[in-house]
mmCIF file of C-alpha atoms and ligand atoms in Angstrom:
data_model
loop_
_atom_site.group_PDB
_atom_site.id
_atom_site.type_symbol
_atom_site.label_atom_id
_atom_site.label_comp_id
_atom_site.label_asym_id
_atom_site.label_seq_id
_atom_site.Cartn_x
_atom_site.Cartn_y
_atom_site.Cartn_z
ATOM 1 C CA MET L 13 17.069 -7.617 -9.795
ATOM 2 C CA THR L 14 18.086 -4.047 -10.699
ATOM 3 C CA ASP L 15 16.103 -4.420 -13.957
ATOM 4 C CA ILE L 16 13.004 -5.543 -12.078
ATOM 5 C CA LYS L 17 13.324 -2.733 -9.547
ATOM 6 C CA LYS L 18 13.695 -0.220 -12.367
ATOM 7 C CA LEU L 19 10.582 -1.473 -14.171
ATOM 8 C CA ASP L 20 8.639 -1.520 -10.914
ATOM 9 C CA SER L 21 9.550 2.024 -9.984
ATOM 10 C CA GLU L 22 8.765 3.244 -13.477
ATOM 11 C CA TYR L 23 5.458 1.465 -14.029
ATOM 12 C CA ILE L 24 3.925 0.399 -10.701
ATOM 13 C CA ALA L 25 1.897 2.964 -8.772
ATOM 14 C CA PRO L 26 4.044 3.786 -5.760
ATOM 15 C CA THR L 27 1.655 2.575 -3.032
ATOM 16 C CA TYR L 28 3.992 -0.008 -1.485
ATOM 17 C CA GLY L 29 7.072 0.631 0.609
ATOM 18 C CA ARG L 30 8.792 -2.429 -0.778
ATOM 19 C CA THR L 31 11.512 -4.400 0.962
ATOM 20 C CA ASP L 32 14.611 -5.031 -1.169
ATOM 21 C CA LEU L 33 13.715 -8.583 -2.175
ATOM 22 C CA CYS L 34 12.484 -10.233 -5.355
ATOM 23 C CA LEU L 35 11.802 -13.946 -5.036
ATOM 24 C CA LYS L 36 12.061 -16.253 -8.005
ATOM 25 C CA GLU L 37 11.127 -19.684 -6.708
ATOM 26 C CA GLY L 38 10.517 -21.711 -3.600
ATOM 27 C CA LYS L 39 9.542 -25.014 -2.060
ATOM 28 C CA GLY L 40 7.990 -25.339 1.389
ATOM 29 C CA SER L 41 9.343 -22.473 3.501
ATOM 30 C CA THR L 42 12.621 -22.185 1.601
ATOM 31 C CA CYS L 43 12.917 -19.837 -1.357
ATOM 32 C CA PHE L 44 15.473 -18.187 -3.616
ATOM 33 C CA ASP L 45 15.911 -14.747 -5.160
ATOM 34 C CA TYR L 46 17.175 -14.061 -8.705
ATOM 35 C CA ASP L 47 20.804 -14.207 -7.568
ATOM 36 C CA GLY L 48 20.248 -17.681 -6.144
ATOM 37 C CA LYS L 49 20.416 -16.461 -2.546
ATOM 38 C CA LYS L 50 18.473 -18.710 -0.192
ATOM 39 C CA TYR L 51 15.912 -17.539 2.375
ATOM 40 C CA ILE L 52 13.791 -19.186 5.050
ATOM 41 C CA ASP L 53 10.361 -17.602 4.957
ATOM 42 C CA LEU L 54 8.576 -16.627 8.185
ATOM 43 C CA GLY L 55 5.977 -14.473 6.404
ATOM 44 C CA ALA L 56 4.156 -16.840 4.016
ATOM 45 C CA GLY L 57 3.103 -13.945 1.779
ATOM 46 C CA ILE L 58 1.285 -12.389 4.787
ATOM 47 C CA ALA L 59 -0.379 -15.549 6.105
ATOM 48 C CA VAL L 60 -1.384 -16.730 2.631
ATOM 49 C CA ASN L 61 0.863 -19.674 1.720
ATOM 50 C CA GLY L 62 -0.298 -21.930 4.569
ATOM 51 C CA PHE L 63 1.347 -24.988 3.018
ATOM 52 C CA GLY L 64 4.395 -23.071 1.882
ATOM 53 C CA PHE L 65 5.611 -22.459 -1.651
ATOM 54 C CA CYS L 66 4.593 -24.786 -4.482
ATOM 55 C CA ASP L 67 3.015 -27.462 -2.299
ATOM 56 C CA GLU L 68 2.553 -30.535 -4.554
ATOM 57 C CA GLU L 69 -1.047 -31.379 -3.641
ATOM 58 C CA TYR L 70 -2.124 -27.771 -3.931
ATOM 59 C CA LYS L 71 -0.361 -27.379 -7.256
ATOM 60 C CA ASN L 72 -1.956 -30.541 -8.627
ATOM 61 C CA ALA L 73 -5.462 -29.541 -7.478
ATOM 62 C CA VAL L 74 -5.111 -26.163 -9.188
ATOM 63 C CA ILE L 75 -3.613 -27.563 -12.389
ATOM 64 C CA GLU L 76 -6.240 -30.309 -12.600
ATOM 65 C CA GLN L 77 -9.084 -27.786 -12.424
ATOM 66 C CA LEU L 78 -7.278 -25.396 -14.763
ATOM 67 C CA SER L 79 -7.111 -28.161 -17.363
ATOM 68 C CA LEU L 80 -10.858 -28.822 -17.051
ATOM 69 C CA ILE L 81 -12.339 -25.316 -17.046
ATOM 70 C CA GLN L 82 -10.913 -22.039 -15.707
ATOM 71 C CA HIS L 83 -14.006 -19.860 -15.294
ATOM 72 C CA THR L 84 -17.709 -19.954 -16.038
ATOM 73 C CA SER L 85 -19.129 -16.902 -14.148
ATOM 74 C CA ASN L 86 -21.680 -17.157 -11.365
ATOM 75 C CA LEU L 87 -24.523 -17.426 -13.857
ATOM 76 C CA TYR L 88 -23.880 -21.183 -13.660
ATOM 77 C CA TYR L 89 -23.123 -23.815 -11.050
ATOM 78 C CA THR L 90 -19.595 -25.078 -10.526
ATOM 79 C CA ALA L 91 -18.549 -28.157 -8.555
ATOM 80 C CA PRO L 92 -15.405 -26.764 -6.822
ATOM 81 C CA GLN L 93 -17.353 -23.774 -5.455
ATOM 82 C CA ALA L 94 -20.231 -25.888 -4.099
ATOM 83 C CA LYS L 95 -17.830 -28.431 -2.573
ATOM 84 C CA LEU L 96 -15.690 -25.768 -0.892
ATOM 85 C CA ALA L 97 -18.782 -24.109 0.605
ATOM 86 C CA GLU L 98 -19.963 -27.470 1.964
ATOM 87 C CA LEU L 99 -16.546 -28.163 3.508
ATOM 88 C CA LEU L 100 -16.400 -24.704 5.124
ATOM 89 C CA CYS L 101 -19.848 -25.263 6.662
ATOM 90 C CA ILE L 102 -19.011 -28.785 7.854
ATOM 91 C CA ARG L 103 -15.787 -27.581 9.491
ATOM 92 C CA THR L 104 -17.341 -24.508 11.168
ATOM 93 C CA GLY L 105 -21.050 -25.144 11.726
ATOM 94 C CA MET L 106 -21.826 -22.030 9.704
ATOM 95 C CA LYS L 107 -24.702 -22.519 7.238
ATOM 96 C CA LYS L 108 -24.005 -20.683 3.977
ATOM 97 C CA VAL L 109 -21.094 -18.976 2.228
ATOM 98 C CA PHE L 110 -20.592 -16.095 -0.202
ATOM 99 C CA PHE L 111 -17.342 -16.148 -2.168
ATOM 100 C CA SER L 112 -15.400 -13.083 -3.279
ATOM 101 C CA ASN L 113 -11.746 -12.362 -4.090
ATOM 102 C CA SER L 114 -10.152 -10.693 -1.088
ATOM 103 C CA GLY L 115 -10.397 -9.940 2.600
ATOM 104 C CA ALA L 116 -11.765 -6.449 2.021
ATOM 105 C CA GLU L 117 -14.530 -7.857 -0.160
ATOM 106 C CA ALA L 118 -15.328 -10.569 2.387
ATOM 107 C CA ASN L 119 -15.784 -7.786 4.960
ATOM 108 C CA GLU L 120 -17.825 -5.625 2.577
ATOM 109 C CA CYS L 121 -20.160 -8.577 2.182
ATOM 110 C CA ALA L 122 -20.348 -9.039 5.967
ATOM 111 C CA ILE L 123 -21.184 -5.333 6.412
ATOM 112 C CA LYS L 124 -23.878 -5.454 3.711
ATOM 113 C CA ALA L 125 -25.404 -8.568 5.276
ATOM 114 C CA ALA L 126 -25.488 -6.995 8.769
ATOM 115 C CA ARG L 127 -27.168 -3.856 7.457
ATOM 116 C CA LYS L 128 -29.694 -5.790 5.387
ATOM 117 C CA TYR L 129 -30.519 -8.155 8.251
ATOM 118 C CA SER L 130 -31.329 -5.129 10.378
ATOM 119 C CA SER L 131 -33.219 -3.212 7.707
ATOM 120 C CA ASP L 132 -35.319 -6.306 6.838
ATOM 121 C CA LYS L 133 -36.250 -6.786 10.485
ATOM 122 C CA TYR L 134 -36.289 -3.306 12.027
ATOM 123 C CA GLY L 135 -36.544 -0.913 9.066
ATOM 124 C CA ASP L 136 -33.983 1.683 8.019
ATOM 125 C CA GLY L 137 -31.757 3.671 10.372
ATOM 126 C CA ARG L 138 -30.379 0.898 12.557
ATOM 127 C CA ASN L 139 -27.120 0.638 10.644
ATOM 128 C CA VAL L 140 -24.106 1.408 12.844
ATOM 129 C CA ILE L 141 -21.309 -1.155 13.034
ATOM 130 C CA ILE L 142 -18.943 -0.916 15.975
ATOM 131 C CA THR L 143 -15.315 -1.879 15.363
ATOM 132 C CA LEU L 144 -12.170 -1.595 17.470
ATOM 133 C CA LYS L 145 -9.339 0.878 17.594
ATOM 134 C CA ASP L 146 -6.179 -0.549 15.965
ATOM 135 C CA SER L 147 -8.305 -2.855 13.830
ATOM 136 C CA PHE L 148 -7.706 -3.466 10.132
ATOM 137 C CA HIS L 149 -10.528 -4.517 7.840
ATOM 138 C CA GLY L 150 -9.295 -3.680 4.335
ATOM 139 C CA ARG L 151 -8.611 -0.972 1.766
ATOM 140 C CA THR L 152 -11.926 -0.274 0.051
ATOM 141 C CA LEU L 153 -13.633 2.980 1.050
ATOM 142 C CA THR L 154 -16.056 1.161 3.333
ATOM 143 C CA THR L 155 -13.501 -1.142 4.930
ATOM 144 C CA ILE L 156 -11.080 1.722 5.630
ATOM 145 C CA SER L 157 -14.009 3.437 7.305
ATOM 146 C CA ALA L 158 -14.480 0.287 9.364
ATOM 147 C CA THR L 159 -10.757 0.219 10.176
ATOM 148 C CA GLY L 160 -10.167 1.846 13.568
ATOM 149 C CA GLN L 161 -6.946 3.681 12.749
ATOM 150 C CA GLU L 162 -6.908 7.437 12.143
ATOM 151 C CA ALA L 163 -4.035 7.127 9.664
ATOM 152 C CA TYR L 164 -6.435 5.493 7.183
ATOM 153 C CA HIS L 165 -9.094 8.192 7.500
ATOM 154 C CA THR L 166 -7.528 10.896 5.333
ATOM 155 C CA HIS L 167 -7.359 11.864 1.631
ATOM 156 C CA PHE L 168 -10.349 9.897 0.374
ATOM 157 C CA GLY L 169 -13.417 11.477 1.921
ATOM 158 C CA PRO L 170 -16.323 11.391 2.036
ATOM 159 C CA PHE L 171 -16.039 8.041 3.758
ATOM 160 C CA THR L 172 -18.801 5.506 4.295
ATOM 161 C CA GLY L 173 -20.689 6.535 7.420
ATOM 162 C CA GLY L 174 -22.026 4.339 10.179
ATOM 163 C CA PHE L 175 -18.824 3.126 11.838
ATOM 164 C CA VAL L 176 -17.932 3.757 15.473
ATOM 165 C CA HIS L 177 -14.537 2.745 16.898
ATOM 166 C CA VAL L 178 -13.987 1.776 20.529
ATOM 167 C CA ALA L 179 -10.932 0.683 22.508
ATOM 168 C CA ALA L 180 -10.289 -3.088 22.519
ATOM 169 C CA ASN L 181 -10.721 -5.112 25.716
ATOM 170 C CA ASN L 182 -12.863 -2.398 27.349
ATOM 171 C CA VAL L 183 -16.375 -3.711 28.062
ATOM 172 C CA ASP L 184 -17.718 -0.407 29.431
ATOM 173 C CA GLU L 185 -16.752 1.492 26.306
ATOM 174 C CA MET L 186 -18.409 -1.144 24.144
ATOM 175 C CA LYS L 187 -21.611 -1.030 26.199
ATOM 176 C CA LYS L 188 -21.685 2.751 25.999
ATOM 177 C CA ALA L 189 -21.257 2.690 22.210
ATOM 178 C CA VAL L 190 -24.047 0.120 21.861
ATOM 179 C CA LYS L 191 -26.325 2.299 23.964
ATOM 180 C CA GLU L 192 -25.546 5.525 22.127
ATOM 181 C CA ASN L 193 -25.840 4.193 18.575
ATOM 182 C CA LYS L 194 -28.441 2.348 16.543
ATOM 183 C CA CYS L 195 -26.281 -0.719 15.938
ATOM 184 C CA CYS L 196 -26.704 -3.634 13.587
ATOM 185 C CA GLY L 197 -23.258 -5.196 14.045
ATOM 186 C CA ILE L 198 -20.041 -5.465 15.996
ATOM 187 C CA MET L 199 -17.045 -6.462 13.878
ATOM 188 C CA ILE L 200 -13.797 -7.621 15.491
ATOM 189 C CA GLU L 201 -10.552 -9.433 14.790
ATOM 190 C CA LEU L 202 -9.797 -11.806 17.665
ATOM 191 C CA ILE L 203 -6.115 -11.060 17.184
ATOM 192 C CA GLN L 204 -5.500 -7.700 15.562
ATOM 193 C CA GLY L 205 -2.922 -8.492 12.893
ATOM 194 C CA GLU L 206 -1.937 -5.255 11.177
ATOM 195 C CA GLY L 207 -2.671 -3.399 14.431
ATOM 196 C CA GLY L 208 0.274 -5.068 16.196
ATOM 197 C CA VAL L 209 -0.724 -8.678 16.986
ATOM 198 C CA ASN L 210 -2.999 -7.688 19.891
ATOM 199 C CA VAL L 211 -4.947 -10.602 21.354
ATOM 200 C CA LEU L 212 -8.510 -9.970 22.552
ATOM 201 C CA LEU L 213 -9.238 -11.293 26.038
ATOM 202 C CA PRO L 214 -11.627 -14.279 26.098
ATOM 203 C CA GLU L 215 -13.861 -12.717 28.781
ATOM 204 C CA TYR L 216 -14.151 -9.523 26.704
ATOM 205 C CA VAL L 217 -15.158 -11.490 23.625
ATOM 206 C CA LYS L 218 -17.713 -13.517 25.633
ATOM 207 C CA GLU L 219 -19.163 -10.235 26.905
ATOM 208 C CA ILE L 220 -19.490 -8.916 23.330
ATOM 209 C CA GLU L 221 -21.253 -12.123 22.329
ATOM 210 C CA LYS L 222 -23.701 -11.636 25.202
ATOM 211 C CA ILE L 223 -24.407 -8.010 24.238
ATOM 212 C CA CYS L 224 -24.970 -9.062 20.619
ATOM 213 C CA LYS L 225 -27.436 -11.803 21.626
ATOM 214 C CA GLU L 226 -29.380 -9.494 23.962
ATOM 215 C CA GLU L 227 -29.651 -6.650 21.449
ATOM 216 C CA ASP L 228 -29.974 -8.740 18.257
ATOM 217 C CA ILE L 229 -26.766 -7.171 16.969
ATOM 218 C CA LEU L 230 -24.782 -9.359 14.575
ATOM 219 C CA LEU L 231 -21.401 -10.543 15.790
ATOM 220 C CA ILE L 232 -18.991 -10.412 12.844
ATOM 221 C CA ILE L 233 -15.573 -12.011 13.253
ATOM 222 C CA ASP L 234 -12.930 -10.876 10.759
ATOM 223 C CA GLU L 235 -10.789 -13.994 10.332
ATOM 224 C CA VAL L 236 -9.028 -12.812 7.200
ATOM 225 C CA GLN L 237 -5.651 -13.168 8.925
ATOM 226 C CA THR L 238 -6.457 -15.379 11.954
ATOM 227 C CA GLY L 239 -8.327 -18.018 9.945
ATOM 228 C CA ASN L 240 -7.402 -21.230 8.183
ATOM 229 C CA GLY L 241 -5.272 -22.804 10.893
ATOM 230 C CA ARG L 242 -3.126 -19.767 11.629
ATOM 231 C CA THR L 243 -3.799 -19.646 15.392
ATOM 232 C CA GLY L 244 -3.808 -23.388 16.072
ATOM 233 C CA TYR L 245 -7.575 -23.477 15.510
ATOM 234 C CA LEU L 246 -9.166 -23.795 12.083
ATOM 235 C CA TYR L 247 -10.791 -20.422 12.825
ATOM 236 C CA ALA L 248 -9.681 -18.477 15.879
ATOM 237 C CA TYR L 249 -13.268 -18.059 17.127
ATOM 238 C CA GLN L 250 -13.375 -21.828 17.679
ATOM 239 C CA GLY L 251 -10.887 -21.289 20.507
ATOM 240 C CA TYR L 252 -13.054 -18.558 22.080
ATOM 241 C CA ASP L 253 -16.173 -20.677 22.660
ATOM 242 C CA ILE L 254 -18.435 -18.238 20.787
ATOM 243 C CA GLU L 255 -21.033 -18.521 18.032
ATOM 244 C CA PRO L 256 -20.558 -15.674 15.553
ATOM 245 C CA ASP L 257 -23.318 -14.644 13.153
ATOM 246 C CA ILE L 258 -20.877 -13.884 10.347
ATOM 247 C CA VAL L 259 -17.255 -14.953 9.799
ATOM 248 C CA SER L 260 -15.157 -13.436 7.022
ATOM 249 C CA THR L 261 -11.929 -14.979 5.811
ATOM 250 C CA ALA L 262 -9.449 -14.748 2.934
ATOM 251 C CA LYS L 263 -5.608 -14.811 2.961
ATOM 252 C CA GLY L 264 -4.732 -18.412 3.936
ATOM 253 C CA LEU L 265 -7.881 -19.963 2.484
ATOM 254 C CA GLY L 266 -6.708 -19.583 -1.108
ATOM 255 C CA GLY L 267 -3.218 -20.995 -0.518
ATOM 256 C CA GLY L 268 -1.850 -18.277 -2.825
ATOM 257 C CA LEU L 269 -4.728 -17.567 -5.187
ATOM 258 C CA PRO L 270 -7.159 -14.751 -4.415
ATOM 259 C CA ILE L 271 -10.315 -15.686 -2.548
ATOM 260 C CA GLY L 272 -12.580 -14.195 0.085
ATOM 261 C CA ALA L 273 -15.322 -16.057 1.921
ATOM 262 C CA THR L 274 -18.112 -14.707 4.102
ATOM 263 C CA MET L 275 -19.807 -17.393 6.178
ATOM 264 C CA PHE L 276 -23.295 -16.971 7.594
ATOM 265 C CA SER L 277 -24.988 -18.579 10.592
ATOM 266 C CA ASP L 278 -28.545 -19.886 10.420
ATOM 267 C CA LYS L 279 -29.940 -16.468 11.361
ATOM 268 C CA VAL L 280 -28.430 -14.654 8.360
ATOM 269 C CA LYS L 281 -27.938 -17.439 5.851
ATOM 270 C CA ASP L 282 -30.630 -16.129 3.478
ATOM 271 C CA THR L 283 -30.296 -12.401 4.213
ATOM 272 C CA LEU L 284 -28.399 -11.605 1.022
ATOM 273 C CA SER L 285 -31.189 -12.709 -1.307
ATOM 274 C CA ALA L 286 -31.060 -13.020 -5.112
ATOM 275 C CA GLY L 287 -29.687 -9.901 -6.778
ATOM 276 C CA THR L 288 -28.490 -8.193 -3.586
ATOM 277 C CA HIS L 289 -24.822 -9.123 -3.931
ATOM 278 C CA GLY L 290 -22.496 -10.674 -6.490
ATOM 279 C CA SER L 291 -19.031 -11.028 -7.968
ATOM 280 C CA THR L 292 -17.731 -11.957 -11.412
ATOM 281 C CA PHE L 293 -14.682 -13.846 -10.203
ATOM 282 C CA GLY L 294 -15.896 -14.811 -6.722
ATOM 283 C CA GLY L 295 -15.780 -18.567 -6.212
ATOM 284 C CA ASN L 296 -13.764 -19.124 -9.378
ATOM 285 C CA PRO L 297 -13.397 -22.904 -9.886
ATOM 286 C CA VAL L 298 -9.586 -22.949 -10.078
ATOM 287 C CA VAL L 299 -9.243 -20.870 -6.930
ATOM 288 C CA CYS L 300 -11.863 -22.984 -5.128
ATOM 289 C CA ALA L 301 -10.170 -26.243 -6.124
ATOM 290 C CA GLY L 302 -6.943 -24.930 -4.574
ATOM 291 C CA ALA L 303 -8.767 -23.717 -1.472
ATOM 292 C CA PHE L 304 -10.482 -27.105 -1.087
ATOM 293 C CA SER L 305 -7.075 -28.781 -1.171
ATOM 294 C CA VAL L 306 -5.806 -26.400 1.525
ATOM 295 C CA LEU L 307 -8.851 -26.540 3.797
ATOM 296 C CA SER L 308 -9.237 -30.312 3.641
ATOM 297 C CA ARG L 309 -5.626 -30.734 4.811
ATOM 298 C CA ILE L 310 -5.788 -28.398 7.825
ATOM 299 C CA THR L 311 -6.448 -31.398 10.062
ATOM 300 C CA ASP L 312 -6.343 -31.671 13.863
ATOM 301 C CA ASP L 313 -2.768 -32.973 13.509
ATOM 302 C CA VAL L 314 -1.735 -29.856 11.575
ATOM 303 C CA LEU L 315 -3.413 -27.651 14.204
ATOM 304 C CA GLU L 316 -1.634 -29.481 17.042
ATOM 305 C CA ASP L 317 1.602 -28.992 15.189
ATOM 306 C CA VAL L 318 0.921 -25.240 14.897
ATOM 307 C CA LYS L 319 0.519 -25.109 18.685
ATOM 308 C CA LYS L 320 3.777 -27.036 19.165
ATOM 309 C CA LYS L 321 5.645 -24.670 16.861
ATOM 310 C CA ASN L 322 4.180 -21.745 18.774
ATOM 311 C CA LYS L 323 5.578 -23.199 21.985
ATOM 312 C CA PHE L 324 9.009 -23.634 20.434
ATOM 313 C CA ILE L 325 9.128 -20.024 19.197
ATOM 314 C CA VAL L 326 7.801 -18.552 22.456
ATOM 315 C CA ASP L 327 10.207 -20.678 24.558
ATOM 316 C CA GLU L 328 13.123 -19.498 22.403
ATOM 317 C CA LEU L 329 12.246 -15.803 22.344
ATOM 318 C CA ALA L 330 10.399 -14.945 25.562
ATOM 319 C CA GLY L 331 12.924 -13.307 27.882
ATOM 320 C CA ALA L 332 15.713 -13.518 25.289
ATOM 321 C CA LYS L 333 18.173 -10.650 24.982
ATOM 322 C CA GLY L 334 16.577 -7.651 23.221
ATOM 323 C CA VAL L 335 13.027 -9.064 23.384
ATOM 324 C CA LYS L 336 10.564 -6.912 25.344
ATOM 325 C CA SER L 337 7.401 -8.944 24.834
ATOM 326 C CA ILE L 338 5.817 -11.561 22.618
ATOM 327 C CA THR L 339 2.113 -11.724 21.791
ATOM 328 C CA GLY L 340 -0.128 -13.825 19.577
ATOM 329 C CA LEU L 341 -1.462 -17.320 19.169
ATOM 330 C CA GLY L 342 -0.268 -20.277 17.113
ATOM 331 C CA LEU L 343 1.848 -19.116 14.194
ATOM 332 C CA MET L 344 0.679 -15.506 14.396
ATOM 333 C CA LEU L 345 3.214 -13.813 16.637
ATOM 334 C CA GLY L 346 4.291 -10.253 17.399
ATOM 335 C CA ILE L 347 7.655 -9.584 18.995
ATOM 336 C CA GLU L 348 8.348 -6.268 20.646
ATOM 337 C CA THR L 349 12.073 -5.622 20.482
ATOM 338 C CA GLU L 350 14.494 -3.105 21.932
ATOM 339 C CA LYS L 351 15.912 -2.448 18.473
ATOM 340 C CA ASP L 352 13.896 -0.867 15.659
ATOM 341 C CA ASN L 353 11.796 -3.520 13.918
ATOM 342 C CA LYS L 354 12.715 -2.343 10.389
ATOM 343 C CA GLU L 355 16.396 -2.737 11.237
ATOM 344 C CA ILE L 356 15.693 -6.296 12.415
ATOM 345 C CA LEU L 357 13.740 -7.051 9.242
ATOM 346 C CA ASN L 358 16.630 -5.868 7.046
ATOM 347 C CA LYS L 359 19.331 -7.648 9.055
ATOM 348 C CA CYS L 360 17.327 -10.875 8.969
ATOM 349 C CA LEU L 361 16.995 -10.501 5.220
ATOM 350 C CA GLU L 362 20.765 -10.095 4.869
ATOM 351 C CA ARG L 363 21.152 -13.339 6.774
ATOM 352 C CA GLY L 364 18.520 -15.155 4.709
ATOM 353 C CA VAL L 365 15.421 -14.986 6.900
ATOM 354 C CA ILE L 366 12.184 -13.254 5.864
ATOM 355 C CA VAL L 367 10.168 -11.647 8.674
ATOM 356 C CA LEU L 368 7.316 -9.129 8.668
ATOM 357 C CA THR L 369 6.451 -6.146 10.835
ATOM 358 C CA ALA L 370 3.202 -4.855 12.339
ATOM 359 C CA LYS L 371 3.207 -1.400 13.905
ATOM 360 C CA HIS L 372 6.406 -1.334 16.038
ATOM 361 C CA LYS L 373 6.686 -5.135 16.283
ATOM 362 C CA VAL L 374 8.411 -7.887 14.336
ATOM 363 C CA ARG L 375 5.620 -10.148 13.074
ATOM 364 C CA LEU L 376 5.923 -13.843 12.262
ATOM 365 C CA LEU L 377 3.353 -15.656 10.096
ATOM 366 C CA PRO L 378 5.235 -18.714 8.795
ATOM 367 C CA ALA L 379 3.644 -21.505 6.761
ATOM 368 C CA LEU L 380 1.753 -23.953 9.003
ATOM 369 C CA THR L 381 3.943 -26.692 7.562
ATOM 370 C CA ILE L 382 7.332 -25.053 8.070
ATOM 371 C CA THR L 383 9.687 -27.916 8.966
ATOM 372 C CA ASP L 384 11.366 -28.131 12.359
ATOM 373 C CA GLU L 385 14.715 -27.755 10.613
ATOM 374 C CA GLU L 386 13.680 -24.552 8.835
ATOM 375 C CA LEU L 387 12.080 -23.160 11.976
ATOM 376 C CA VAL L 388 15.036 -23.900 14.272
ATOM 377 C CA GLU L 389 17.468 -22.291 11.828
ATOM 378 C CA ALA L 390 15.312 -19.204 11.193
ATOM 379 C CA ILE L 391 14.589 -18.588 14.889
ATOM 380 C CA ARG L 392 18.292 -19.003 15.751
ATOM 381 C CA ILE L 393 19.156 -16.253 13.252
ATOM 382 C CA LEU L 394 16.260 -14.012 14.339
ATOM 383 C CA LYS L 395 17.271 -14.410 17.973
ATOM 384 C CA GLU L 396 20.881 -13.445 17.173
ATOM 385 C CA VAL L 397 19.773 -10.400 15.161
ATOM 386 C CA ILE L 398 17.466 -9.232 17.972
ATOM 387 C CA ALA L 399 20.256 -9.684 20.545
ATOM 388 C CA GLU L 400 23.025 -7.940 18.538
HETATM 389 C C1 PLP Z 527 -5.377 -8.501 5.257
HETATM 390 C C2 PLP Z 527 -6.613 -8.213 6.023
HETATM 391 C C3 PLP Z 527 -7.751 -7.667 5.406
HETATM 392 C C4 PLP Z 527 -7.765 -7.243 3.963
HETATM 393 O O1 PLP Z 527 -7.570 -8.303 3.090
HETATM 394 P P1 PLP Z 527 -7.241 -8.037 1.533
HETATM 395 O O2 PLP Z 527 -7.239 -9.411 0.939
HETATM 396 O O3 PLP Z 527 -5.933 -7.339 1.470
HETATM 397 O O4 PLP Z 527 -8.358 -7.190 1.011
HETATM 398 C C5 PLP Z 527 -8.899 -7.523 6.173
HETATM 399 N N1 PLP Z 527 -8.925 -7.867 7.473
HETATM 400 C C6 PLP Z 527 -7.843 -8.382 8.093
HETATM 401 C C7 PLP Z 527 -7.945 -8.767 9.527
HETATM 402 C C8 PLP Z 527 -6.651 -8.567 7.397
HETATM 403 O O5 PLP Z 527 -5.574 -9.038 8.027
#
């Protein structure tokens, strides 16, 4: 471990404030570091490992494709990519998909599509995309511009123009921004993940949908974190009774390998025409075979189970000693605590439980398939640490 830390600090660009942990192996939601110390994981690699570590079916799907062909480029057709796109459309009602390699790229694609849709139909100049304060949409220059947090808007200027940020859950502010800007899109997370696990109110989201329909503004839902079963719905928007024009996702879709997907409704399914967008790795067959294995197994039973696990966690922690509030949906939860969240993270780690933070909260994003045994044990320890 000291060797690894030394190499890392010498050779890795220092962009990450790393936690003192280096995992070697794992199965399900249980994993081990290089000293053989055991941990129960409530982070799932930031909502990525939906079926936990080294899930057998996932592993076999990836290995099988890897032994056939690992990459061909998008100059040619590949079966895993076409099949994954079909499954995404069947499960969502969206009509077409563009594959990339990350959440930021999935959002870049969504932004390009919204601007092109508008420029095709209304000419240039109608290009503003409204996003929310405390949002997070990625780390590329354009997606940090989209991100509604001042802390991201330094050092790297000039930034991509055309983004306006408004307060979440405030209909009047949204209406005012729509009126004052030439908008082509509104992009929102239904639960702001990095921004502190803030849930958007259903009536607010319905109102945004209405505004978008009336003004022919595209409704873009960033489901990079909320998607792929995380909230107890396959995609969180399916619990909001809305019809988005564009849905972006990443994290949990790949089950551990990098993928981004941007899904288009009927209205925008052919907007990004030949030559207007692309990716060398996007839709890589190995990654898509793994994603197909993940997506095809996020069944109604799994989603019900996510809701049950949510209830268990909320019942345990709401009103418990040291807990101020708990927000979120499904297995995407933010816990506001009396103690400093970093202190809780480190104490949990000492006692063999991995948790995350978001803003001032403790954030939980466990694997959808965490066992009751693992969950009961991890929440018992977390509860004790919070109460100490
Ligand atoms: C993580 C995240 C992103 C960025 O995804 P990357 O894969 O890191 O580029 C974008 N939007 C949301 C909501 C996220 O949680």
